[in-house]
Short mmCIF file of C-alpha atoms in Angstrom, two decimals:
data_model
loop_
_atom_site.label_atom_id
_atom_site.label_comp_id
_atom_site.label_asym_id
_atom_site.label_seq_id
_atom_site.Cartn_x
_atom_site.Cartn_y
_atom_site.Cartn_z
CA MET A 1 -1.24 -162.76 5.18
CA PRO A 2 2.90 -162.32 3.73
CA THR A 3 4.90 -164.65 4.97
CA THR A 4 8.45 -163.56 6.86
CA ALA A 5 10.30 -165.93 4.41
CA PRO A 6 9.53 -164.84 1.05
CA ALA A 7 11.50 -167.55 -0.78
CA PHE A 8 8.74 -169.67 0.89
CA SER A 9 5.81 -167.56 -0.66
CA ASP A 10 3.93 -170.10 -2.69
CA ALA A 11 4.14 -173.02 0.21
CA THR A 12 1.95 -170.78 2.36
CA ALA A 13 -0.63 -169.12 -0.39
CA SER A 14 -3.28 -171.57 0.72
CA ASP A 15 -3.88 -174.23 3.05
CA SER A 16 -3.63 -177.24 0.09
CA ALA A 17 0.08 -175.81 -0.75
CA LEU A 18 1.35 -175.65 3.05
CA ARG A 19 -0.33 -179.02 3.36
CA ARG A 20 2.14 -180.39 0.08
CA PHE A 21 5.12 -178.28 1.79
CA LEU A 22 4.99 -179.93 4.87
CA PHE A 23 4.56 -183.13 3.99
CA GLY A 24 7.24 -183.36 1.33
CA LEU A 25 9.61 -182.08 3.80
CA PRO A 26 12.10 -185.21 4.62
CA GLY A 27 10.59 -187.94 7.00
CA VAL A 28 12.57 -188.04 10.25
CA ASP A 29 14.45 -191.60 11.30
CA ALA A 30 13.67 -191.90 14.42
CA VAL A 31 16.11 -194.09 15.41
CA GLY A 32 19.25 -192.38 13.81
CA LEU A 33 18.05 -189.01 15.94
CA GLU A 34 17.87 -190.54 18.63
CA ALA A 35 20.71 -192.37 18.53
CA ARG A 36 22.63 -189.10 17.45
CA ALA A 37 21.33 -187.47 20.40
CA ALA A 38 22.48 -189.80 22.79
CA SER A 39 25.74 -190.26 21.22
CA LEU A 40 26.62 -186.28 21.63
CA GLY A 41 25.20 -186.32 25.09
CA THR A 42 28.19 -188.91 25.95
CA ARG A 43 30.94 -186.06 25.17
CA SER A 44 32.60 -184.66 28.32
CA ILE A 45 34.32 -181.40 29.18
CA LYS A 46 36.41 -180.57 31.56
CA THR A 47 37.90 -177.48 33.64
CA THR A 48 38.01 -174.36 31.71
CA ALA A 49 35.34 -175.66 28.95
CA LYS A 50 33.16 -176.76 32.00
CA ALA A 51 33.69 -173.56 33.79
CA TYR A 52 32.63 -171.46 30.47
CA ALA A 53 29.76 -173.79 29.58
CA ILE A 54 28.28 -173.21 32.88
CA ASP A 55 28.52 -169.30 32.61
CA LEU A 56 27.12 -169.15 28.79
CA ALA A 57 23.95 -171.77 30.41
CA ILE A 58 23.49 -169.30 32.89
CA SER A 59 23.01 -166.43 30.67
CA MET A 60 20.95 -168.39 28.65
CA ILE A 61 18.21 -168.87 31.14
CA ASP A 62 14.74 -167.80 30.93
CA LEU A 63 14.13 -167.86 34.73
CA THR A 64 10.35 -168.88 35.33
CA THR A 65 7.52 -168.86 37.47
CA LEU A 66 4.34 -170.17 36.02
CA GLU A 67 2.07 -170.70 38.99
CA GLY A 68 -1.27 -170.07 40.11
CA ALA A 69 0.24 -168.85 43.37
CA ASP A 70 2.40 -166.53 41.98
CA THR A 71 2.73 -163.06 43.97
CA PRO A 72 4.07 -159.57 42.94
CA GLY A 73 7.03 -160.39 45.57
CA LYS A 74 7.79 -163.75 44.34
CA VAL A 75 8.05 -162.06 41.41
CA ARG A 76 10.42 -159.29 42.16
CA ALA A 77 12.75 -161.81 44.22
CA LEU A 78 12.81 -164.20 40.79
CA ALA A 79 14.14 -160.83 39.24
CA ALA A 80 16.43 -159.88 41.59
CA LYS A 81 17.69 -163.14 41.83
CA ALA A 82 17.98 -163.41 37.60
CA VAL A 83 19.89 -159.80 37.95
CA ASN A 84 22.50 -160.82 40.88
CA PRO A 85 22.37 -164.69 40.70
CA ASP A 86 24.70 -165.24 43.35
CA PRO A 87 25.55 -162.18 45.77
CA ILE A 88 28.60 -164.21 46.99
CA ASP A 89 30.40 -164.17 43.43
CA ARG A 90 29.39 -160.59 41.46
CA THR A 91 31.12 -162.28 38.30
CA THR A 92 28.48 -164.84 38.05
CA PRO A 93 26.81 -163.48 34.43
CA ARG A 94 22.96 -162.27 34.59
CA THR A 95 20.22 -164.54 33.31
CA ALA A 96 18.16 -163.74 29.99
CA ALA A 97 15.24 -163.09 31.12
CA VAL A 98 12.66 -163.67 33.67
CA CYS A 99 9.17 -165.23 32.19
CA VAL A 100 6.07 -164.61 33.51
CA TYR A 101 2.22 -164.36 33.01
CA PRO A 102 1.23 -161.54 31.18
CA ASP A 103 -0.43 -159.72 35.12
CA MET A 104 3.18 -160.07 36.17
CA ALA A 105 5.44 -158.61 33.43
CA ALA A 106 5.00 -154.72 34.61
CA THR A 107 6.12 -156.19 38.30
CA ALA A 108 8.95 -157.61 36.20
CA ALA A 109 9.45 -154.97 34.39
CA ALA A 110 10.07 -152.54 36.77
CA ALA A 111 12.16 -154.75 39.20
CA LEU A 112 14.41 -155.27 36.13
CA ALA A 113 14.90 -151.86 34.79
CA GLY A 114 18.30 -150.99 33.36
CA SER A 115 19.50 -154.17 33.99
CA GLY A 116 19.75 -155.64 30.41
CA VAL A 117 17.60 -158.88 31.59
CA LYS A 118 14.49 -159.45 29.65
CA VAL A 119 10.83 -159.41 30.44
CA ALA A 120 9.52 -162.52 29.15
CA SER A 121 5.78 -163.44 28.95
CA VAL A 122 3.74 -166.81 27.93
CA ALA A 123 0.28 -165.30 26.10
CA THR A 124 -2.28 -166.64 23.93
CA ALA A 125 -4.08 -168.72 26.65
CA PHE A 126 -1.29 -170.66 28.54
CA PRO A 127 -0.51 -173.31 28.13
CA ALA A 128 -3.53 -174.60 26.83
CA GLY A 129 -4.27 -172.42 24.42
CA ARG A 130 -7.64 -172.63 24.22
CA ALA A 131 -9.35 -169.54 23.40
CA ALA A 132 -10.68 -167.27 20.15
CA LEU A 133 -8.05 -165.34 18.53
CA ASP A 134 -9.00 -162.12 19.60
CA VAL A 135 -8.85 -163.28 23.12
CA LYS A 136 -4.95 -164.52 22.56
CA LEU A 137 -4.03 -161.42 20.56
CA ALA A 138 -5.29 -158.80 23.42
CA ASP A 139 -3.09 -161.60 25.73
CA VAL A 140 -0.03 -160.23 23.61
CA ARG A 141 -1.03 -156.72 23.48
CA ASP A 142 -1.60 -156.63 27.45
CA ALA A 143 1.13 -157.99 27.83
CA VAL A 144 4.03 -156.04 25.65
CA ALA A 145 2.11 -152.83 27.15
CA ALA A 146 3.15 -153.99 30.17
CA GLY A 147 7.12 -154.28 29.04
CA ALA A 148 7.30 -157.12 28.11
CA ASP A 149 10.71 -157.83 25.77
CA GLU A 150 9.86 -161.23 24.84
CA ILE A 151 6.10 -163.20 24.23
CA ASP A 152 6.01 -166.59 24.35
CA MET A 153 2.94 -168.20 22.24
CA VAL A 154 1.86 -171.71 22.13
CA ILE A 155 0.04 -172.50 19.27
CA ASP A 156 -3.18 -174.02 18.86
CA ARG A 157 -2.38 -177.83 19.09
CA GLY A 158 -5.69 -179.39 18.27
CA ALA A 159 -5.51 -177.29 15.03
CA PHE A 160 -2.61 -178.74 13.88
CA LEU A 161 -3.35 -182.29 14.81
CA SER A 162 -6.46 -182.12 12.73
CA GLY A 163 -4.64 -180.97 9.60
CA ARG A 164 -5.36 -177.27 9.54
CA PHE A 165 -2.08 -176.03 9.15
CA LEU A 166 -2.95 -172.85 7.63
CA LYS A 167 -5.01 -171.41 10.79
CA VAL A 168 -1.77 -172.53 13.18
CA TYR A 169 0.16 -170.56 10.61
CA GLU A 170 -2.20 -167.35 10.35
CA GLU A 171 -2.27 -167.17 13.72
CA ILE A 172 1.28 -167.11 14.57
CA LEU A 173 0.99 -164.01 11.88
CA ALA A 174 -1.36 -162.26 13.64
CA VAL A 175 0.19 -162.69 16.91
CA LYS A 176 3.93 -161.79 15.79
CA ALA A 177 2.06 -158.63 14.06
CA GLU A 178 0.73 -157.40 17.87
CA CYS A 179 3.99 -158.07 19.01
CA GLY A 180 5.55 -155.40 17.80
CA ALA A 181 9.32 -154.85 18.79
CA ALA A 182 8.81 -157.44 21.15
CA ARG A 183 10.84 -161.14 19.88
CA LEU A 184 8.41 -163.70 19.76
CA LYS A 185 9.04 -167.11 20.88
CA VAL A 186 6.59 -170.24 19.25
CA ILE A 187 5.59 -173.19 21.81
CA PHE A 188 4.72 -176.14 20.05
CA GLU A 189 4.24 -178.45 23.00
CA THR A 190 6.23 -180.86 21.50
CA GLY A 191 4.86 -183.48 24.06
CA GLU A 192 1.16 -183.38 22.53
CA LEU A 193 2.06 -183.73 18.65
CA SER A 194 3.07 -187.85 18.53
CA THR A 195 5.67 -187.55 16.09
CA TYR A 196 8.98 -186.36 15.15
CA ASP A 197 7.44 -185.63 11.99
CA ASN A 198 5.20 -183.69 13.60
CA ILE A 199 7.22 -181.77 15.41
CA ARG A 200 9.58 -181.09 12.29
CA ARG A 201 6.15 -180.03 10.81
CA ALA A 202 5.22 -177.65 13.72
CA SER A 203 9.02 -176.09 13.56
CA TRP A 204 8.63 -175.12 9.92
CA ILE A 205 5.28 -173.66 10.22
CA GLY A 206 6.94 -171.46 12.93
CA MET A 207 9.82 -170.01 10.91
CA LEU A 208 7.49 -169.91 7.96
CA ALA A 209 5.33 -168.12 10.05
CA GLY A 210 7.99 -165.04 11.34
CA ALA A 211 9.03 -167.16 14.60
CA ASP A 212 12.00 -165.84 16.61
CA PHE A 213 12.68 -168.39 18.16
CA ILE A 214 10.57 -172.33 18.54
CA LYS A 215 10.48 -173.66 21.39
CA THR A 216 9.57 -177.07 22.90
CA SER A 217 7.32 -176.67 25.64
CA THR A 218 5.41 -175.70 28.55
CA GLY A 219 6.33 -177.40 31.31
CA LYS A 220 3.11 -178.08 31.75
CA VAL A 221 2.90 -181.75 30.72
CA ALA A 222 4.53 -184.87 31.05
CA THR A 223 7.20 -184.84 28.39
CA ASN A 224 9.09 -181.74 27.78
CA ALA A 225 12.16 -181.06 26.24
CA THR A 226 14.47 -183.80 24.95
CA PRO A 227 17.79 -184.13 23.42
CA ALA A 228 15.91 -186.35 20.46
CA ASN A 229 13.48 -182.95 19.89
CA THR A 230 15.69 -180.56 20.36
CA LEU A 231 18.13 -181.84 18.07
CA LEU A 232 15.28 -182.04 15.24
CA MET A 233 14.42 -178.23 15.39
CA LEU A 234 17.78 -177.98 15.96
CA GLU A 235 18.33 -179.17 12.44
CA ALA A 236 15.05 -177.22 11.13
CA VAL A 237 16.46 -173.92 12.32
CA ARG A 238 20.54 -174.81 10.21
CA ASP A 239 18.46 -175.55 6.85
CA PHE A 240 15.77 -172.39 7.74
CA ARG A 241 19.50 -170.57 7.54
CA ALA A 242 21.08 -171.79 5.22
CA GLN A 243 17.86 -171.51 2.55
CA THR A 244 16.65 -168.06 3.11
CA GLY A 245 19.88 -166.41 5.51
CA VAL A 246 17.04 -166.20 8.29
CA GLN A 247 17.93 -166.85 11.91
CA ILE A 248 15.92 -167.67 14.43
CA GLY A 249 16.35 -169.20 17.63
CA VAL A 250 15.24 -172.13 19.93
CA LYS A 251 14.53 -172.91 23.59
CA PRO A 252 13.75 -176.07 25.07
CA ALA A 253 12.04 -176.19 27.88
CA GLY A 254 10.69 -178.26 30.64
CA GLY A 255 12.63 -181.00 32.80
CA ILE A 256 16.59 -179.38 32.29
CA ARG A 257 17.62 -179.18 36.17
CA THR A 258 21.48 -180.11 36.14
CA THR A 259 24.43 -178.71 35.18
CA LYS A 260 24.68 -182.03 33.04
CA ASP A 261 22.05 -181.91 31.51
CA ALA A 262 22.73 -178.21 30.34
CA VAL A 263 25.22 -179.06 28.95
CA LYS A 264 24.43 -182.14 26.93
CA PHE A 265 22.14 -179.13 25.17
CA LEU A 266 24.58 -177.02 24.86
CA VAL A 267 27.56 -180.08 22.83
CA LEU A 268 24.19 -180.18 20.99
CA VAL A 269 23.72 -176.56 19.68
CA ASN A 270 27.37 -176.45 19.11
CA GLU A 271 27.16 -179.88 16.59
CA THR A 272 24.33 -179.41 15.18
CA ALA A 273 23.75 -175.27 14.51
CA GLY A 274 26.96 -174.33 15.25
CA GLU A 275 28.75 -171.61 16.81
CA ASP A 276 26.60 -168.74 15.57
CA TRP A 277 23.62 -170.47 17.86
CA LEU A 278 25.88 -170.54 21.34
CA ASP A 279 24.56 -167.02 22.18
CA PRO A 280 21.28 -166.10 24.55
CA HIS A 281 20.38 -163.90 21.55
CA TRP A 282 19.80 -167.51 20.01
CA PHE A 283 19.62 -170.33 22.23
CA ARG A 284 17.66 -170.09 25.60
CA PHE A 285 16.35 -172.89 28.70
CA GLY A 286 13.35 -172.61 29.81
CA ALA A 287 14.11 -173.76 33.69
CA SER A 288 12.99 -172.90 37.23
CA SER A 289 15.75 -174.89 38.65
CA LEU A 290 18.10 -175.44 36.41
CA LEU A 291 19.76 -172.11 37.96
CA ASN A 292 20.54 -173.20 40.98
CA ASP A 293 22.76 -176.41 40.18
CA LEU A 294 24.40 -174.71 37.78
CA LEU A 295 25.17 -172.19 40.70
CA MET A 296 26.33 -174.87 43.07
CA GLN A 297 28.77 -176.40 40.55
CA ARG A 298 30.38 -173.33 39.31
CA GLN A 299 31.02 -172.23 42.90
CA LYS A 300 32.74 -176.32 42.81
CA LEU A 301 34.53 -175.23 40.32
CA SER A 302 36.45 -171.86 42.03
CA THR A 303 36.45 -173.04 45.29
CA GLY A 304 36.61 -176.80 45.22
CA ARG A 305 33.80 -177.82 47.90
CA TYR A 306 30.42 -177.86 46.92
CA SER A 307 28.38 -175.76 49.04
CA GLY A 308 25.87 -176.32 51.36
CA PRO A 309 21.83 -176.64 51.21
CA ASP A 310 21.49 -172.99 51.77
CA TYR A 311 23.38 -171.62 49.70
CA VAL A 312 21.21 -170.96 46.91
CA THR A 313 17.81 -169.73 47.77
CA VAL A 314 14.47 -171.60 47.11
CA ASP A 315 12.41 -170.27 44.14
#
């Protein structure tokens, strides 16, 4: 199968070639990485810059519901919130997308039609990814046919951790081919990859295989997005573009709940990858509760008062 990054075609010619490439990547200085992430997290922004950051963060959210109890009514309500997050203030930006299970993609697509808000659908036996490839591809086809603009797939972590890197690469290629015009986000589940070196290797596998985004996590395990693992992935997409000219997005997901958290991640983006990634087309937050805090903080900036408990919806 051909790679979407011709400059690295030799690296993906065989399992042994891919292994040599991945283990030839520079090792990650864990202490340095965490210190850099912590340092950037201390940056403070005020007034006009903070208002800009809040609106930017809202526009980057993939507003998400991925529960067994999801209903069409809940998805329609979430879609309405994505299109009009603050009914009192129509200047509030729309979110980037609504993210749902494949069986809810058609409901979301109908509710969001004409709004500009994308429909994102998790697929490939999310969140564990424990299914045969033909089942995963059928999952993707169903989601795209139902109207999904974006597919969030999970990698086979078992294959990755047992060193079957070419299997992971070829599976991403196959899923990408089924996406058609839909953009593909590749989820690594960083909390299960054990080491920063593994996160770097997974990032490069995803990028070599044609991912449009690389994504930290499903939000379904104990350790999800962190400043350090997101910083590492931002370095990867920066370096990949420098070598190939191809820009790839990054999506931290899980555990990002407050405006303060979101601002820290935006600083990471600006200082690591650069301003080109400060756009919903290239950076997303996978979140369900973050939007409410952003709305509360946005109103505080505009009115000088914190909102009451009934100001935002409980999703």
